[in-house]
Coordinates of C-alpha atoms and ligand atoms in Angstrom, one line a residue:
M8 CA -31.9 1.1 -61.3
R9 CA -32.0 -2.0 -63.3
A10 CA -32.9 -5.5 -62.2
W11 CA -33.9 -8.7 -63.8
M12 CA -37.2 -10.0 -62.5
L13 CA -39.8 -12.8 -62.5
P14 CA -43.4 -12.0 -62.6
A15 CA -45.9 -13.3 -60.1
G16 CA -46.8 -16.7 -61.0
S17 CA -43.7 -17.3 -62.9
D18 CA -43.5 -21.0 -64.5
G19 CA -40.0 -21.0 -65.9
F20 CA -36.9 -18.7 -66.6
D21 CA -38.2 -17.8 -69.9
K22 CA -40.4 -15.4 -67.9
L23 CA -37.4 -13.2 -66.9
Y24 CA -37.7 -9.7 -67.9
L25 CA -35.2 -6.7 -67.5
A26 CA -36.7 -3.9 -65.4
D27 CA -34.9 -0.6 -65.9
D28 CA -36.9 2.0 -63.9
L29 CA -37.0 0.6 -60.4
P30 CA -36.5 3.0 -57.5
D31 CA -33.1 3.0 -55.8
P32 CA -33.5 1.1 -52.6
V33 CA -32.1 3.0 -49.5
P34 CA -30.6 1.3 -46.4
G35 CA -32.4 1.7 -43.2
P36 CA -30.9 1.1 -39.6
G37 CA -28.8 -2.0 -39.6
E38 CA -28.9 -2.3 -43.3
V39 CA -26.2 -2.3 -46.1
L40 CA -26.6 -1.0 -49.5
I41 CA -24.6 -3.1 -52.0
A42 CA -23.9 -2.6 -55.8
P43 CA -23.4 -6.1 -57.0
K44 CA -20.7 -6.4 -59.8
A45 CA -21.1 -10.3 -60.5
W46 CA -23.6 -13.0 -59.8
S47 CA -23.9 -16.7 -60.2
I48 CA -26.6 -19.1 -61.0
N49 CA -27.6 -22.2 -58.9
Y50 CA -29.8 -25.0 -59.6
R51 CA -32.4 -23.8 -57.2
D52 CA -32.7 -20.5 -59.2
F53 CA -34.6 -22.8 -61.9
A54 CA -37.0 -23.9 -59.2
V55 CA -37.6 -20.5 -57.9
A56 CA -38.3 -19.3 -61.5
S57 CA -40.8 -22.2 -62.1
G58 CA -42.6 -21.9 -58.7
R59 CA -41.2 -25.1 -57.4
Y60 CA -39.0 -23.9 -54.7
F61 CA -39.9 -23.9 -50.9
G62 CA -42.2 -20.7 -51.0
G63 CA -44.2 -22.2 -54.0
V64 CA -45.5 -20.2 -56.7
L65 CA -44.0 -16.5 -56.7
Q66 CA -46.7 -14.3 -55.2
K67 CA -45.1 -10.9 -56.4
P68 CA -42.5 -9.8 -59.0
T69 CA -39.4 -10.9 -57.7
I70 CA -35.8 -10.2 -58.1
P71 CA -34.0 -13.6 -58.1
L72 CA -30.8 -15.0 -57.4
S73 CA -29.0 -15.7 -53.9
D74 CA -25.5 -15.3 -55.3
G75 CA -24.0 -12.0 -55.9
A76 CA -20.8 -10.1 -54.8
G77 CA -20.2 -6.4 -55.1
E78 CA -19.1 -3.1 -53.3
V79 CA -20.8 -1.5 -50.3
L80 CA -22.1 2.0 -51.4
A81 CA -23.7 3.1 -48.0
V82 CA -24.6 1.8 -44.6
G83 CA -27.6 2.6 -42.3
A84 CA -27.4 3.7 -38.9
G85 CA -25.8 1.3 -36.3
V86 CA -24.0 -0.8 -39.1
T87 CA -20.6 -1.8 -37.5
K88 CA -19.3 -4.6 -39.6
F89 CA -19.2 -2.9 -43.0
K90 CA -18.2 0.3 -44.4
V91 CA -18.3 2.1 -48.0
G92 CA -16.2 0.5 -50.3
D93 CA -15.9 -2.9 -48.6
R94 CA -15.9 -6.0 -51.0
V95 CA -18.9 -8.2 -49.9
A96 CA -21.3 -10.9 -50.9
G97 CA -24.8 -11.8 -49.6
A98 CA -25.3 -14.7 -47.1
F99 CA -27.7 -17.2 -48.5
F100 CA -29.8 -17.1 -45.2
T101 CA -29.6 -13.6 -44.1
D102 CA -30.4 -14.3 -40.4
W103 CA -28.9 -17.8 -39.7
Q104 CA -25.7 -16.8 -38.2
D105 CA -24.3 -19.9 -36.6
G106 CA -25.2 -23.2 -34.9
P107 CA -27.8 -25.8 -36.2
P108 CA -29.9 -25.0 -39.1
K109 CA -32.5 -22.2 -38.8
M110 CA -34.9 -22.0 -41.7
S111 CA -35.1 -18.4 -42.4
M112 CA -35.7 -16.0 -45.3
A113 CA -33.3 -17.0 -48.1
L114 CA -32.1 -14.6 -50.8
G115 CA -33.9 -14.5 -54.1
D116 CA -36.5 -17.0 -53.1
G117 CA -39.6 -14.8 -53.5
M118 CA -39.7 -13.8 -49.8
G119 CA -36.2 -12.4 -49.2
P120 CA -34.4 -9.8 -51.4
G121 CA -32.8 -11.0 -54.6
M122 CA -29.4 -10.0 -55.6
L123 CA -29.8 -9.6 -59.4
A124 CA -30.2 -6.1 -59.4
E125 CA -27.8 -3.1 -59.6
K126 CA -28.4 -2.2 -56.1
V127 CA -29.6 -4.4 -53.0
V128 CA -30.1 -3.7 -49.5
L129 CA -29.5 -6.3 -47.1
P130 CA -29.6 -6.6 -43.3
E131 CA -25.9 -6.4 -42.0
T132 CA -26.5 -9.9 -40.6
G133 CA -26.9 -11.3 -44.1
V134 CA -23.7 -9.9 -45.6
V135 CA -20.2 -11.3 -45.4
H136 CA -16.8 -9.9 -46.5
M137 CA -15.5 -11.6 -49.7
A138 CA -12.3 -13.6 -49.7
K139 CA -9.6 -11.2 -50.2
S140 CA -7.9 -13.3 -53.0
L141 CA -11.0 -13.3 -55.3
D142 CA -12.4 -10.9 -57.7
Y143 CA -16.1 -10.3 -57.8
A144 CA -16.9 -13.0 -60.3
Q145 CA -15.3 -15.6 -58.3
A146 CA -16.7 -14.5 -55.0
A147 CA -20.1 -14.7 -56.6
C148 CA -19.8 -18.3 -57.0
L149 CA -19.6 -19.1 -53.3
P150 CA -22.8 -18.0 -51.3
C151 CA -24.9 -21.0 -52.3
A152 CA -22.8 -23.7 -53.9
G153 CA -19.4 -22.9 -52.0
V154 CA -21.1 -22.6 -48.6
T155 CA -23.1 -26.0 -49.4
A156 CA -19.8 -27.7 -50.4
W157 CA -18.2 -26.5 -47.2
N158 CA -21.0 -27.6 -45.1
A159 CA -20.9 -31.0 -46.8
L160 CA -17.2 -31.4 -46.1
F161 CA -16.8 -29.8 -42.6
G162 CA -20.3 -29.3 -41.1
G163 CA -20.7 -33.0 -39.9
H164 CA -17.7 -35.6 -40.3
E165 CA -14.8 -33.1 -40.7
T166 CA -12.7 -33.9 -43.9
K167 CA -9.2 -34.7 -43.0
A168 CA -6.0 -35.1 -45.0
G169 CA -6.2 -38.7 -46.7
D170 CA -10.0 -39.2 -46.5
K171 CA -11.7 -40.0 -49.7
V172 CA -14.3 -37.6 -51.0
L173 CA -16.8 -38.5 -53.8
V174 CA -18.5 -35.8 -55.8
L175 CA -21.4 -36.5 -58.2
G176 CA -21.3 -34.7 -61.6
S177 CA -19.6 -31.5 -62.6
G178 CA -22.0 -28.9 -61.4
G179 CA -21.4 -25.9 -59.2
V180 CA -21.5 -27.6 -55.8
S181 CA -19.6 -30.7 -56.9
I182 CA -16.6 -28.7 -58.5
L183 CA -16.3 -26.5 -55.5
A184 CA -16.3 -29.6 -53.2
L185 CA -13.6 -31.1 -55.4
Q186 CA -11.5 -28.0 -55.0
I187 CA -12.0 -27.6 -51.2
A188 CA -11.5 -31.3 -50.5
K189 CA -8.2 -31.3 -52.5
A190 CA -7.1 -28.2 -50.6
A191 CA -7.8 -30.3 -47.4
G192 CA -5.6 -33.1 -48.5
A193 CA -8.3 -35.4 -49.5
E194 CA -8.3 -37.9 -52.4
V195 CA -11.3 -37.1 -54.7
I196 CA -13.2 -39.5 -56.8
A197 CA -15.6 -37.8 -59.3
T198 CA -18.3 -38.8 -61.7
S199 CA -19.8 -37.3 -64.8
S200 CA -22.1 -38.0 -67.7
S201 CA -19.3 -36.8 -70.0
D202 CA -15.8 -38.2 -70.6
D203 CA -14.7 -34.8 -71.8
K204 CA -15.8 -33.3 -68.6
L205 CA -14.0 -36.1 -66.6
K206 CA -10.8 -34.9 -68.2
D207 CA -11.5 -31.3 -67.0
V208 CA -12.1 -32.6 -63.5
V209 CA -8.9 -34.6 -63.6
A210 CA -7.1 -31.4 -64.6
L211 CA -8.6 -29.8 -61.4
G212 CA -7.1 -32.4 -59.1
A213 CA -9.6 -35.4 -59.1
D214 CA -7.6 -38.5 -58.4
H215 CA -10.3 -41.1 -59.7
T216 CA -13.2 -40.8 -62.1
V217 CA -16.2 -42.7 -63.3
N218 CA -18.6 -42.0 -66.1
Y219 CA -22.1 -42.5 -64.3
K220 CA -23.9 -42.8 -67.7
T221 CA -21.7 -45.7 -69.0
T222 CA -21.2 -47.3 -65.5
P223 CA -24.7 -46.9 -64.0
E224 CA -23.5 -49.1 -61.1
W225 CA -20.8 -46.8 -60.2
G226 CA -21.2 -47.3 -56.4
P227 CA -19.5 -50.6 -56.1
V228 CA -16.8 -49.5 -58.4
V229 CA -16.1 -46.7 -56.1
K230 CA -16.0 -49.0 -53.1
Q231 CA -14.0 -51.9 -54.9
E232 CA -11.6 -50.1 -57.0
F233 CA -11.0 -46.7 -55.0
G234 CA -11.4 -48.0 -51.4
G235 CA -14.8 -46.5 -50.9
A236 CA -15.7 -42.8 -49.9
D237 CA -15.6 -41.3 -46.5
H238 CA -17.7 -38.4 -47.6
V239 CA -20.2 -38.2 -50.3
V240 CA -21.3 -34.9 -51.7
E241 CA -24.9 -36.3 -52.7
V242 CA -26.4 -33.8 -55.2
G243 CA -28.4 -36.5 -57.0
G244 CA -30.8 -37.3 -54.4
T245 CA -33.2 -40.4 -54.4
G246 CA -32.1 -41.4 -57.9
T247 CA -28.4 -41.6 -56.8
L248 CA -28.6 -42.4 -53.3
G249 CA -28.4 -46.1 -53.6
Q250 CA -25.2 -45.9 -55.5
S251 CA -23.7 -43.5 -52.9
M252 CA -24.6 -45.9 -50.1
A253 CA -23.0 -48.8 -52.2
A254 CA -19.8 -46.5 -52.6
L255 CA -19.6 -45.6 -48.8
A256 CA -16.4 -46.8 -46.7
P257 CA -17.1 -48.1 -43.2
G258 CA -18.2 -45.1 -41.0
G259 CA -18.5 -42.7 -44.1
E260 CA -21.0 -39.9 -44.3
I261 CA -23.4 -38.9 -47.1
A262 CA -24.2 -35.3 -47.3
M263 CA -27.7 -35.2 -48.8
I264 CA -27.9 -32.2 -50.7
G265 CA -29.7 -32.5 -54.2
V266 CA -32.5 -33.3 -56.3
L267 CA -30.9 -33.8 -59.7
A268 CA -31.8 -37.6 -60.2
Q269 CA -35.3 -38.9 -59.5
G270 CA -35.8 -42.5 -58.5
D271 CA -37.0 -44.7 -55.7
P272 CA -35.2 -44.2 -52.7
P273 CA -33.1 -47.1 -51.6
D274 CA -33.6 -49.1 -48.2
P275 CA -31.9 -47.1 -45.6
R276 CA -30.9 -50.3 -43.8
G277 CA -28.0 -50.5 -46.2
L278 CA -26.3 -47.9 -43.9
M279 CA -26.3 -50.6 -41.2
M280 CA -23.6 -52.5 -42.9
T281 CA -21.2 -49.8 -43.2
G282 CA -21.9 -47.9 -39.9
G283 CA -22.6 -45.2 -42.5
S284 CA -24.7 -41.9 -41.8
L285 CA -26.8 -39.6 -43.8
R286 CA -26.9 -35.8 -43.0
G287 CA -29.3 -33.4 -44.4
I288 CA -27.7 -30.0 -45.7
F289 CA -29.5 -26.8 -46.3
V290 CA -26.8 -24.6 -47.7
G291 CA -25.1 -23.2 -44.5
N292 CA -24.8 -20.3 -42.2
V293 CA -22.9 -17.1 -42.0
A294 CA -20.1 -18.6 -39.8
M295 CA -19.7 -21.3 -42.6
A296 CA -19.4 -18.6 -45.3
D297 CA -16.7 -16.7 -43.3
A298 CA -14.8 -19.9 -42.7
L299 CA -15.1 -20.9 -46.3
N300 CA -13.7 -17.5 -47.4
A301 CA -10.7 -17.6 -45.0
F302 CA -10.0 -21.2 -46.3
V303 CA -10.2 -19.9 -49.8
D304 CA -7.7 -17.2 -49.1
Q305 CA -5.5 -19.7 -47.2
H306 CA -5.3 -22.1 -50.1
G307 CA -5.5 -20.0 -53.0
I308 CA -8.5 -21.5 -54.3
K309 CA -10.2 -19.9 -57.3
P310 CA -13.7 -21.0 -58.1
V311 CA -14.0 -22.6 -61.6
I312 CA -16.1 -20.4 -64.0
G313 CA -17.5 -22.5 -66.9
K314 CA -18.8 -19.4 -68.8
T315 CA -19.5 -15.7 -68.1
F316 CA -22.1 -13.6 -69.5
A317 CA -23.0 -10.0 -69.4
F318 CA -25.8 -8.7 -67.2
E319 CA -28.0 -7.9 -70.3
E320 CA -27.7 -11.6 -71.4
T321 CA -28.8 -13.0 -68.2
D322 CA -31.6 -15.0 -69.9
K323 CA -28.8 -16.6 -72.0
A324 CA -26.9 -17.3 -68.9
Y325 CA -29.8 -19.0 -67.3
A326 CA -30.2 -21.1 -70.4
H327 CA -26.5 -22.1 -70.6
A328 CA -26.5 -23.0 -66.8
R329 CA -29.5 -25.2 -67.5
G330 CA -28.0 -26.9 -70.7
P331 CA -25.4 -30.0 -71.3
E332 CA -22.4 -27.6 -71.9
S333 CA -22.5 -26.1 -68.2
F334 CA -19.6 -26.8 -66.2
A335 CA -19.0 -25.7 -62.7
K336 CA -20.3 -22.0 -62.2
T337 CA -22.2 -20.0 -64.8
V338 CA -21.5 -16.3 -64.0
I339 CA -23.2 -13.1 -64.8
A340 CA -21.1 -10.0 -64.6
L341 CA -21.3 -6.3 -65.2
Ligands
NAP24 N1 -29.7 -28.8 -49.9 C1 -28.9 -27.7 -50.2 O1 -28.8 -26.7 -49.5 C2 -28.5 -27.4 -51.6 C3 -27.6 -26.3 -52.0 C4 -27.0 -26.2 -53.3 C5 -27.5 -27.1 -54.3 N2 -28.5 -27.9 -53.9 C6 -28.9 -29.0 -54.9 O2 -27.7 -29.7 -55.4 C7 -27.7 -30.1 -56.7 C8 -26.6 -29.5 -57.4 O3 -26.8 -28.0 -57.4 P1 -25.8 -27.2 -58.4 O4 -26.2 -25.8 -58.4 O5 -24.4 -27.6 -58.2 O6 -26.2 -27.7 -59.9 P2 -25.8 -27.6 -61.3 O7 -24.5 -26.7 -61.3 O8 -26.9 -27.2 -62.2 O9 -25.2 -29.1 -61.8 C9 -25.6 -29.6 -62.8 C10 -24.6 -30.8 -63.2 O10 -25.2 -31.8 -62.4 C11 -24.9 -33.2 -62.9 N3 -25.9 -34.1 -62.7 C12 -27.1 -34.1 -63.3 N4 -27.7 -35.2 -63.1 C13 -26.9 -36.1 -62.3 C14 -26.9 -37.4 -61.9 N5 -28.0 -38.1 -62.2 N6 -25.9 -37.9 -61.3 C15 -24.7 -37.0 -60.9 N7 -24.6 -35.8 -61.5 C16 -25.7 -35.2 -62.1 C17 -24.3 -32.8 -64.3 O11 -23.1 -33.2 -64.4 P3 -22.3 -33.7 -65.6 O12 -22.7 -33.0 -66.8 O13 -20.9 -33.9 -65.3 O14 -22.9 -35.1 -65.6 C18 -24.9 -31.4 -64.5 O15 -23.9 -30.6 -65.4 C19 -29.3 -29.5 -57.1 O16 -30.2 -30.5 -57.1 C20 -29.5 -28.3 -56.2 O17 -30.9 -28.1 -56.1 C21 -29.0 -28.2 -52.7

């Protein structure tokens, strides 16, 4: 079978290569053999490729990516949840089923199996049924970015109709959070560095927008002009947290997710003035993935795909996802 791989010691996604003579994996007891049909790229995949993810520098040749969706080709002995032909996706953490965070093996991180192959074996516990209303490309957008957005909006303070949700930038997590929040009846405030992308987020339902480049002090603007955010999907990190705290409505919650913006962290005592809270997010568990897929079916959400590349063009897909033209999810499809 074919798979895209990163070599041991990889220091960037330019080291990706297509291996075309790998042995077909065989499912053992409790395992599922999947033929992925589509994949999506997440920001963390660049950290994996450059040896800066949690496992550090890759110790062995590695099949990357956590996010893939496809068809079940075979199941091992004892598998009860899946059968041949089922449409499935991987779960980011294959053995975190429910409850509070359990740091375990993550797909495509150099320790767990990666999805960017024509055939993948996963433990039954690390597979979810796709949302019925999605095609493979759309379903491939959800395992990391979608579940993270879901966790941000429902894993702590549950988002209710009428709440105000602030999403930062127009990347994968933020656009999915926008779509989920709108379906939940929330009012969405979106930021971007690009006025053109802000037009696109308005078309997707954003109620208010701010350009964070031309308005670097966007936090007080969100607070004063739009009434403050009850939920912040904080994908920036230390470089944006101060503005997110300034944007917070009384009692609001910041879901601490990303590392896109570097900077000195703000004084956390600012949260005392709003009774605000900060909650760390590490993607989410299998139960959240299932809940998200049910919600997607219920509300007819179609994950936004900025651009799609062929499997053979995976290196170009990575370059696009890293570049200024990327919007929402970048997908690779057979
Ligand atoms: N903790 C977790 O479990 C978890 C899970 C998923 C993702 N993450 C993290 O969340 C972040 C987003 O991931 P992703 O996959 O959605 O990334 P992505 O799709 O690559 O997002 C790229 C977009 O981020 C926006 N951006 C960049 N710098 C920004 C800034 N200073 N302020 C606001 N927006 C900024 C830009 O939007 P514009 O072009 O519109 O400006 C850019 O197009 C990453 O840091 C990732 O590592 C963490």
